[in-house]
Every structure is written in C-alpha cells, then in structure tokens.
Amino acid sequence: MGFFSAAVDSVIVFFSAVLILAAPLIDGQVILPAAFFPPALVKFNQWYSEHYGDYLAKERPHFFAGLIWIEIVLIWPLSFANVYGILARRRWVSTTSLMVGVSLATSMAALMAELLGSGRASQKLLQLYSPFVAFSVLAILKGVFSGSCYTVIKASHAPAARKKRA
C-alpha cells in the first residue's frame, strides 16, 4: 500500500506542478488580453491551438472562460498547497487534494462533454485532456482514503486542575 500511495502522491505533485505553470501562463491567455503576456508565450499558445485543434482556446466561449476563472482562483492556489503538503508530509493535504480533485473533475466533465458532444475535438486534443480526468480521480481518492488513517484523540472529561485541600 505504501508504494501505491507514493505513486499517487508523485502523480499529484506532477500534475499540480503542471497546473501551477499552465494556469497563469497558458490558460490565463483565455481571460486576459494578449498584451499581458510575452510574445513568445502568445506564439506558443497559438501554435498549441493549431497543433492540437483546441477550438475552445481559439474561440473562448463564455463557459470555458468561466472554467478558466475557477482554475485560476481555486485550483491554482490549491495546487501550490498540494505540492507543499505532499513534499512536507502535512496531514491537511488530503483535504486540498479532495478540493482540487472535485473541482477539476467537475470542470473536466463539462469540457469532455463539450469535446465529445461537439464532434470538433481532434484525437490529439482528447488525449491531451484525458490525463487530467485521471488526475482528478486520483486526487479525489487520495482525499477520501488518506484522511481515514488518522487517529482521533478522545476528550477527557476530567477537570484540568485539582484544588488543594487544606
């Protein structure tokens, strides 16, 4: 079980690191003007859209922009917390993993429904988004199952201090 847990932690750290970089630099271009980004980064985003056929990044529909706002406002900070929490072995990382997993699973459900339902998504684009679906499931599983191993300390009903008898 220790190897599986370490493997899941490694996957979560990797995908969280990807989100730390991609959310503001790549996805941020959907909601912010191109003038905010270096020209090389804008060119890279244009190349990505063409190469993978990401029509959502090109057309920027309102629901997609809303999902990007959720990613930047909620998932991005929690990704920092996940990386730190896993590397520092903090107990609360199960909570942040669960939050990221549920939020990302919800976003990915909407994205995959659009991609599969529209018939416009290339196979490359589906292969690019699919690992994030798996990541969200792993993050949810980590959040649900790693918190169950903590012990609960019972509260004592004894008085904290005793009075001296004279």
PDB file of C-alpha atoms in Angstrom:
ATOM      1  CA  MET A   1       0.000   0.000   0.000  1.00  0.00           C
ATOM      2  CA  GLY A   2       2.936   2.345   0.662  1.00  0.00           C
ATOM      3  CA  PHE A   3       4.183   2.076  -2.932  1.00  0.00           C
ATOM      4  CA  PHE A   4       0.714   2.833  -4.314  1.00  0.00           C
ATOM      5  CA  SER A   5       0.355   5.837  -2.019  1.00  0.00           C
ATOM      6  CA  ALA A   6       3.785   7.144  -3.042  1.00  0.00           C
ATOM      7  CA  ALA A   7       2.920   6.666  -6.723  1.00  0.00           C
ATOM      8  CA  VAL A   8      -0.356   8.570  -6.300  1.00  0.00           C
ATOM      9  CA  ASP A   9       1.498  11.334  -4.445  1.00  0.00           C
ATOM     10  CA  SER A  10       4.030  11.553  -7.290  1.00  0.00           C
ATOM     11  CA  VAL A  11       1.273  11.861  -9.875  1.00  0.00           C
ATOM     12  CA  ILE A  12      -0.476  14.548  -7.824  1.00  0.00           C
ATOM     13  CA  VAL A  13       2.762  16.519  -7.402  1.00  0.00           C
ATOM     14  CA  PHE A  14       3.485  16.278 -11.145  1.00  0.00           C
ATOM     15  CA  PHE A  15       0.019  17.384 -12.267  1.00  0.00           C
ATOM     16  CA  SER A  16      -0.116  20.086  -9.598  1.00  0.00           C
ATOM     17  CA  ALA A  17       3.206  21.423 -10.900  1.00  0.00           C
ATOM     18  CA  VAL A  18       1.795  21.403 -14.440  1.00  0.00           C
ATOM     19  CA  LEU A  19      -1.233  23.352 -13.212  1.00  0.00           C
ATOM     20  CA  ILE A  20       0.988  25.811 -11.336  1.00  0.00           C
ATOM     21  CA  LEU A  21       2.715  26.673 -14.612  1.00  0.00           C
ATOM     22  CA  ALA A  22      -0.087  26.254 -17.142  1.00  0.00           C
ATOM     23  CA  ALA A  23      -2.918  28.043 -15.343  1.00  0.00           C
ATOM     24  CA  PRO A  24      -1.473  31.549 -15.344  1.00  0.00           C
ATOM     25  CA  LEU A  25       0.773  31.282 -18.412  1.00  0.00           C
ATOM     26  CA  ILE A  26      -1.339  29.320 -20.906  1.00  0.00           C
ATOM     27  CA  ASP A  27      -4.911  29.252 -19.642  1.00  0.00           C
ATOM     28  CA  GLY A  28      -4.697  32.837 -18.443  1.00  0.00           C
ATOM     29  CA  GLN A  29      -4.499  33.917 -22.090  1.00  0.00           C
ATOM     30  CA  VAL A  30      -8.150  32.908 -22.483  1.00  0.00           C
ATOM     31  CA  ILE A  31      -9.373  35.502 -19.976  1.00  0.00           C
ATOM     32  CA  LEU A  32      -6.719  38.222 -20.107  1.00  0.00           C
ATOM     33  CA  PRO A  33      -5.552  40.363 -23.032  1.00  0.00           C
ATOM     34  CA  ALA A  34      -2.550  39.100 -25.010  1.00  0.00           C
ATOM     35  CA  ALA A  35      -0.654  42.284 -24.076  1.00  0.00           C
ATOM     36  CA  PHE A  36      -0.223  40.886 -20.545  1.00  0.00           C
ATOM     37  CA  PHE A  37       1.930  38.013 -21.829  1.00  0.00           C
ATOM     38  CA  PRO A  38       5.343  37.838 -23.511  1.00  0.00           C
ATOM     39  CA  PRO A  39       5.106  37.473 -27.319  1.00  0.00           C
ATOM     40  CA  ALA A  40       6.846  34.076 -27.214  1.00  0.00           C
ATOM     41  CA  LEU A  41       4.173  32.752 -24.851  1.00  0.00           C
ATOM     42  CA  VAL A  42       1.372  34.090 -27.054  1.00  0.00           C
ATOM     43  CA  LYS A  43       3.007  32.427 -30.077  1.00  0.00           C
ATOM     44  CA  PHE A  44       3.311  29.170 -28.164  1.00  0.00           C
ATOM     45  CA  ASN A  45      -0.390  29.313 -27.278  1.00  0.00           C
ATOM     46  CA  GLN A  46      -1.296  29.944 -30.930  1.00  0.00           C
ATOM     47  CA  TRP A  47       0.882  27.016 -32.015  1.00  0.00           C
ATOM     48  CA  TYR A  48      -0.759  24.803 -29.383  1.00  0.00           C
ATOM     49  CA  SER A  49      -4.249  25.777 -30.562  1.00  0.00           C
ATOM     50  CA  GLU A  50      -3.365  24.988 -34.170  1.00  0.00           C
ATOM     51  CA  HIS A  51      -1.399  21.806 -33.495  1.00  0.00           C
ATOM     52  CA  TYR A  52      -3.937  20.215 -31.142  1.00  0.00           C
ATOM     53  CA  GLY A  53      -7.030  21.739 -32.727  1.00  0.00           C
ATOM     54  CA  ASP A  54      -8.150  23.333 -29.471  1.00  0.00           C
ATOM     55  CA  TYR A  55     -11.112  25.299 -30.736  1.00  0.00           C
ATOM     56  CA  LEU A  56     -12.049  26.279 -27.175  1.00  0.00           C
ATOM     57  CA  ALA A  57      -8.779  28.174 -26.715  1.00  0.00           C
ATOM     58  CA  LYS A  58      -9.311  29.893 -30.080  1.00  0.00           C
ATOM     59  CA  GLU A  59     -12.997  30.752 -29.773  1.00  0.00           C
ATOM     60  CA  ARG A  60     -13.047  31.361 -25.985  1.00  0.00           C
ATOM     61  CA  PRO A  61     -16.692  30.551 -25.271  1.00  0.00           C
ATOM     62  CA  HIS A  62     -18.101  32.012 -22.058  1.00  0.00           C
ATOM     63  CA  PHE A  63     -18.407  28.678 -20.233  1.00  0.00           C
ATOM     64  CA  PHE A  64     -14.742  27.939 -20.997  1.00  0.00           C
ATOM     65  CA  ALA A  65     -13.678  31.344 -19.686  1.00  0.00           C
ATOM     66  CA  GLY A  66     -15.665  30.619 -16.518  1.00  0.00           C
ATOM     67  CA  LEU A  67     -13.873  27.304 -16.067  1.00  0.00           C
ATOM     68  CA  ILE A  68     -10.531  29.084 -16.500  1.00  0.00           C
ATOM     69  CA  TRP A  69     -11.500  31.578 -13.788  1.00  0.00           C
ATOM     70  CA  ILE A  70     -12.266  28.656 -11.461  1.00  0.00           C
ATOM     71  CA  GLU A  71      -8.916  27.121 -12.344  1.00  0.00           C
ATOM     72  CA  ILE A  72      -7.003  30.313 -11.591  1.00  0.00           C
ATOM     73  CA  VAL A  73      -8.926  31.385  -8.491  1.00  0.00           C
ATOM     74  CA  LEU A  74      -9.424  27.977  -6.842  1.00  0.00           C
ATOM     75  CA  ILE A  75      -7.350  25.202  -8.395  1.00  0.00           C
ATOM     76  CA  TRP A  76      -4.139  27.191  -8.912  1.00  0.00           C
ATOM     77  CA  PRO A  77      -3.598  28.141  -5.231  1.00  0.00           C
ATOM     78  CA  LEU A  78      -4.617  24.662  -4.110  1.00  0.00           C
ATOM     79  CA  SER A  79      -2.031  23.200  -6.484  1.00  0.00           C
ATOM     80  CA  PHE A  80       0.680  25.096  -4.580  1.00  0.00           C
ATOM     81  CA  ALA A  81      -0.767  23.726  -1.348  1.00  0.00           C
ATOM     82  CA  ASN A  82      -0.781  20.174  -2.751  1.00  0.00           C
ATOM     83  CA  VAL A  83       2.861  20.310  -3.807  1.00  0.00           C
ATOM     84  CA  TYR A  84       3.935  21.747  -0.471  1.00  0.00           C
ATOM     85  CA  GLY A  85       1.664  19.466   1.555  1.00  0.00           C
ATOM     86  CA  ILE A  86       2.820  16.276  -0.128  1.00  0.00           C
ATOM     87  CA  LEU A  87       6.521  17.157  -0.062  1.00  0.00           C
ATOM     88  CA  ALA A  88       6.339  18.325   3.576  1.00  0.00           C
ATOM     89  CA  ARG A  89       4.036  15.425   4.525  1.00  0.00           C
ATOM     90  CA  ARG A  90       1.299  17.604   6.002  1.00  0.00           C
ATOM     91  CA  ARG A  91      -1.861  15.959   7.251  1.00  0.00           C
ATOM     92  CA  TRP A  92      -4.159  18.524   5.634  1.00  0.00           C
ATOM     93  CA  VAL A  93      -3.045  17.603   2.093  1.00  0.00           C
ATOM     94  CA  SER A  94      -5.878  15.083   1.880  1.00  0.00           C
ATOM     95  CA  THR A  95      -8.316  17.984   2.166  1.00  0.00           C
ATOM     96  CA  THR A  96      -6.619  20.096  -0.515  1.00  0.00           C
ATOM     97  CA  SER A  97      -6.320  17.058  -2.797  1.00  0.00           C
ATOM     98  CA  LEU A  98     -10.018  16.374  -2.401  1.00  0.00           C
ATOM     99  CA  MET A  99     -10.865  20.008  -3.171  1.00  0.00           C
ATOM    100  CA  VAL A 100      -8.698  20.053  -6.299  1.00  0.00           C
ATOM    101  CA  GLY A 101      -9.966  16.665  -7.426  1.00  0.00           C
ATOM    102  CA  VAL A 102     -13.646  17.516  -7.104  1.00  0.00           C
ATOM    103  CA  SER A 103     -13.259  20.927  -8.713  1.00  0.00           C
ATOM    104  CA  LEU A 104     -11.169  19.583 -11.575  1.00  0.00           C
ATOM    105  CA  ALA A 105     -13.491  16.596 -12.104  1.00  0.00           C
ATOM    106  CA  THR A 106     -16.442  18.965 -12.375  1.00  0.00           C
ATOM    107  CA  SER A 107     -14.598  21.171 -14.883  1.00  0.00           C
ATOM    108  CA  MET A 108     -13.374  18.191 -16.866  1.00  0.00           C
ATOM    109  CA  ALA A 109     -16.886  16.738 -17.038  1.00  0.00           C
ATOM    110  CA  ALA A 110     -18.094  19.939 -18.699  1.00  0.00           C
ATOM    111  CA  LEU A 111     -15.065  20.100 -21.016  1.00  0.00           C
ATOM    112  CA  MET A 112     -15.210  16.461 -22.048  1.00  0.00           C
ATOM    113  CA  ALA A 113     -18.958  16.701 -22.663  1.00  0.00           C
ATOM    114  CA  GLU A 114     -18.308  19.631 -24.990  1.00  0.00           C
ATOM    115  CA  LEU A 115     -15.350  17.990 -26.722  1.00  0.00           C
ATOM    116  CA  LEU A 116     -17.064  14.651 -27.241  1.00  0.00           C
ATOM    117  CA  GLY A 117     -20.505  16.059 -27.940  1.00  0.00           C
ATOM    118  CA  SER A 118     -19.432  18.663 -30.473  1.00  0.00           C
ATOM    119  CA  GLY A 119     -17.540  16.231 -32.681  1.00  0.00           C
ATOM    120  CA  ARG A 120     -14.996  19.002 -33.293  1.00  0.00           C
ATOM    121  CA  ALA A 121     -12.251  17.715 -30.986  1.00  0.00           C
ATOM    122  CA  SER A 122      -9.219  16.082 -32.534  1.00  0.00           C
ATOM    123  CA  GLN A 123      -7.872  12.819 -31.171  1.00  0.00           C
ATOM    124  CA  LYS A 124      -4.752  14.715 -30.033  1.00  0.00           C
ATOM    125  CA  LEU A 125      -6.859  17.150 -28.043  1.00  0.00           C
ATOM    126  CA  LEU A 126      -8.786  14.359 -26.328  1.00  0.00           C
ATOM    127  CA  GLN A 127      -5.506  12.635 -25.474  1.00  0.00           C
ATOM    128  CA  LEU A 128      -4.215  15.889 -24.023  1.00  0.00           C
ATOM    129  CA  TYR A 129      -7.235  16.420 -21.741  1.00  0.00           C
ATOM    130  CA  SER A 130      -7.769  12.774 -20.697  1.00  0.00           C
ATOM    131  CA  PRO A 131      -4.893  12.568 -18.177  1.00  0.00           C
ATOM    132  CA  PHE A 132      -6.468  15.433 -16.253  1.00  0.00           C
ATOM    133  CA  VAL A 133      -9.612  13.339 -15.834  1.00  0.00           C
ATOM    134  CA  ALA A 134      -7.488  10.531 -14.373  1.00  0.00           C
ATOM    135  CA  PHE A 135      -5.625  13.041 -12.180  1.00  0.00           C
ATOM    136  CA  SER A 136      -8.880  14.369 -10.770  1.00  0.00           C
ATOM    137  CA  VAL A 137      -9.981  10.836  -9.855  1.00  0.00           C
ATOM    138  CA  LEU A 138      -6.645  10.110  -8.148  1.00  0.00           C
ATOM    139  CA  ALA A 139      -6.811  13.385  -6.221  1.00  0.00           C
ATOM    140  CA  ILE A 140     -10.337  12.550  -5.044  1.00  0.00           C
ATOM    141  CA  LEU A 141      -9.262   9.052  -3.978  1.00  0.00           C
ATOM    142  CA  LYS A 142      -6.285  10.470  -2.084  1.00  0.00           C
ATOM    143  CA  GLY A 143      -8.547  12.953  -0.356  1.00  0.00           C
ATOM    144  CA  VAL A 144     -11.109  10.343   0.614  1.00  0.00           C
ATOM    145  CA  PHE A 145      -8.845   7.499   1.686  1.00  0.00           C
ATOM    146  CA  SER A 146      -5.764   9.142   3.184  1.00  0.00           C
ATOM    147  CA  GLY A 147      -7.756  11.026   5.813  1.00  0.00           C
ATOM    148  CA  SER A 148      -9.203   7.815   7.253  1.00  0.00           C
ATOM    149  CA  CYS A 149      -5.914   6.644   8.759  1.00  0.00           C
ATOM    150  CA  TYR A 150      -5.663   9.441  11.325  1.00  0.00           C
ATOM    151  CA  THR A 151      -6.384   8.610  14.931  1.00  0.00           C
ATOM    152  CA  VAL A 152      -8.926  10.501  16.937  1.00  0.00           C
ATOM    153  CA  ILE A 153      -7.982  11.551  20.419  1.00  0.00           C
ATOM    154  CA  LYS A 154     -10.835  11.310  22.892  1.00  0.00           C
ATOM    155  CA  ALA A 155     -11.527  14.327  25.017  1.00  0.00           C
ATOM    156  CA  SER A 156     -11.106  13.811  28.708  1.00  0.00           C
ATOM    157  CA  HIS A 157     -13.959  14.754  30.994  1.00  0.00           C
ATOM    158  CA  ALA A 158     -11.639  15.043  33.996  1.00  0.00           C
ATOM    159  CA  PRO A 159     -11.080  18.529  35.413  1.00  0.00           C
ATOM    160  CA  ALA A 160      -7.959  20.238  34.115  1.00  0.00           C
ATOM    161  CA  ALA A 161      -6.643  21.168  37.555  1.00  0.00           C
ATOM    162  CA  ARG A 162      -7.457  19.954  41.047  1.00  0.00           C
ATOM    163  CA  LYS A 163      -7.949  22.192  44.020  1.00  0.00           C
ATOM    164  CA  LYS A 164      -5.656  21.800  47.028  1.00  0.00           C
ATOM    165  CA  ARG A 165      -7.311  20.554  50.155  1.00  0.00           C
ATOM    166  CA  ALA A 166      -6.361  22.285  53.327  1.00  0.00           C
TER     167      ALA A 166
END
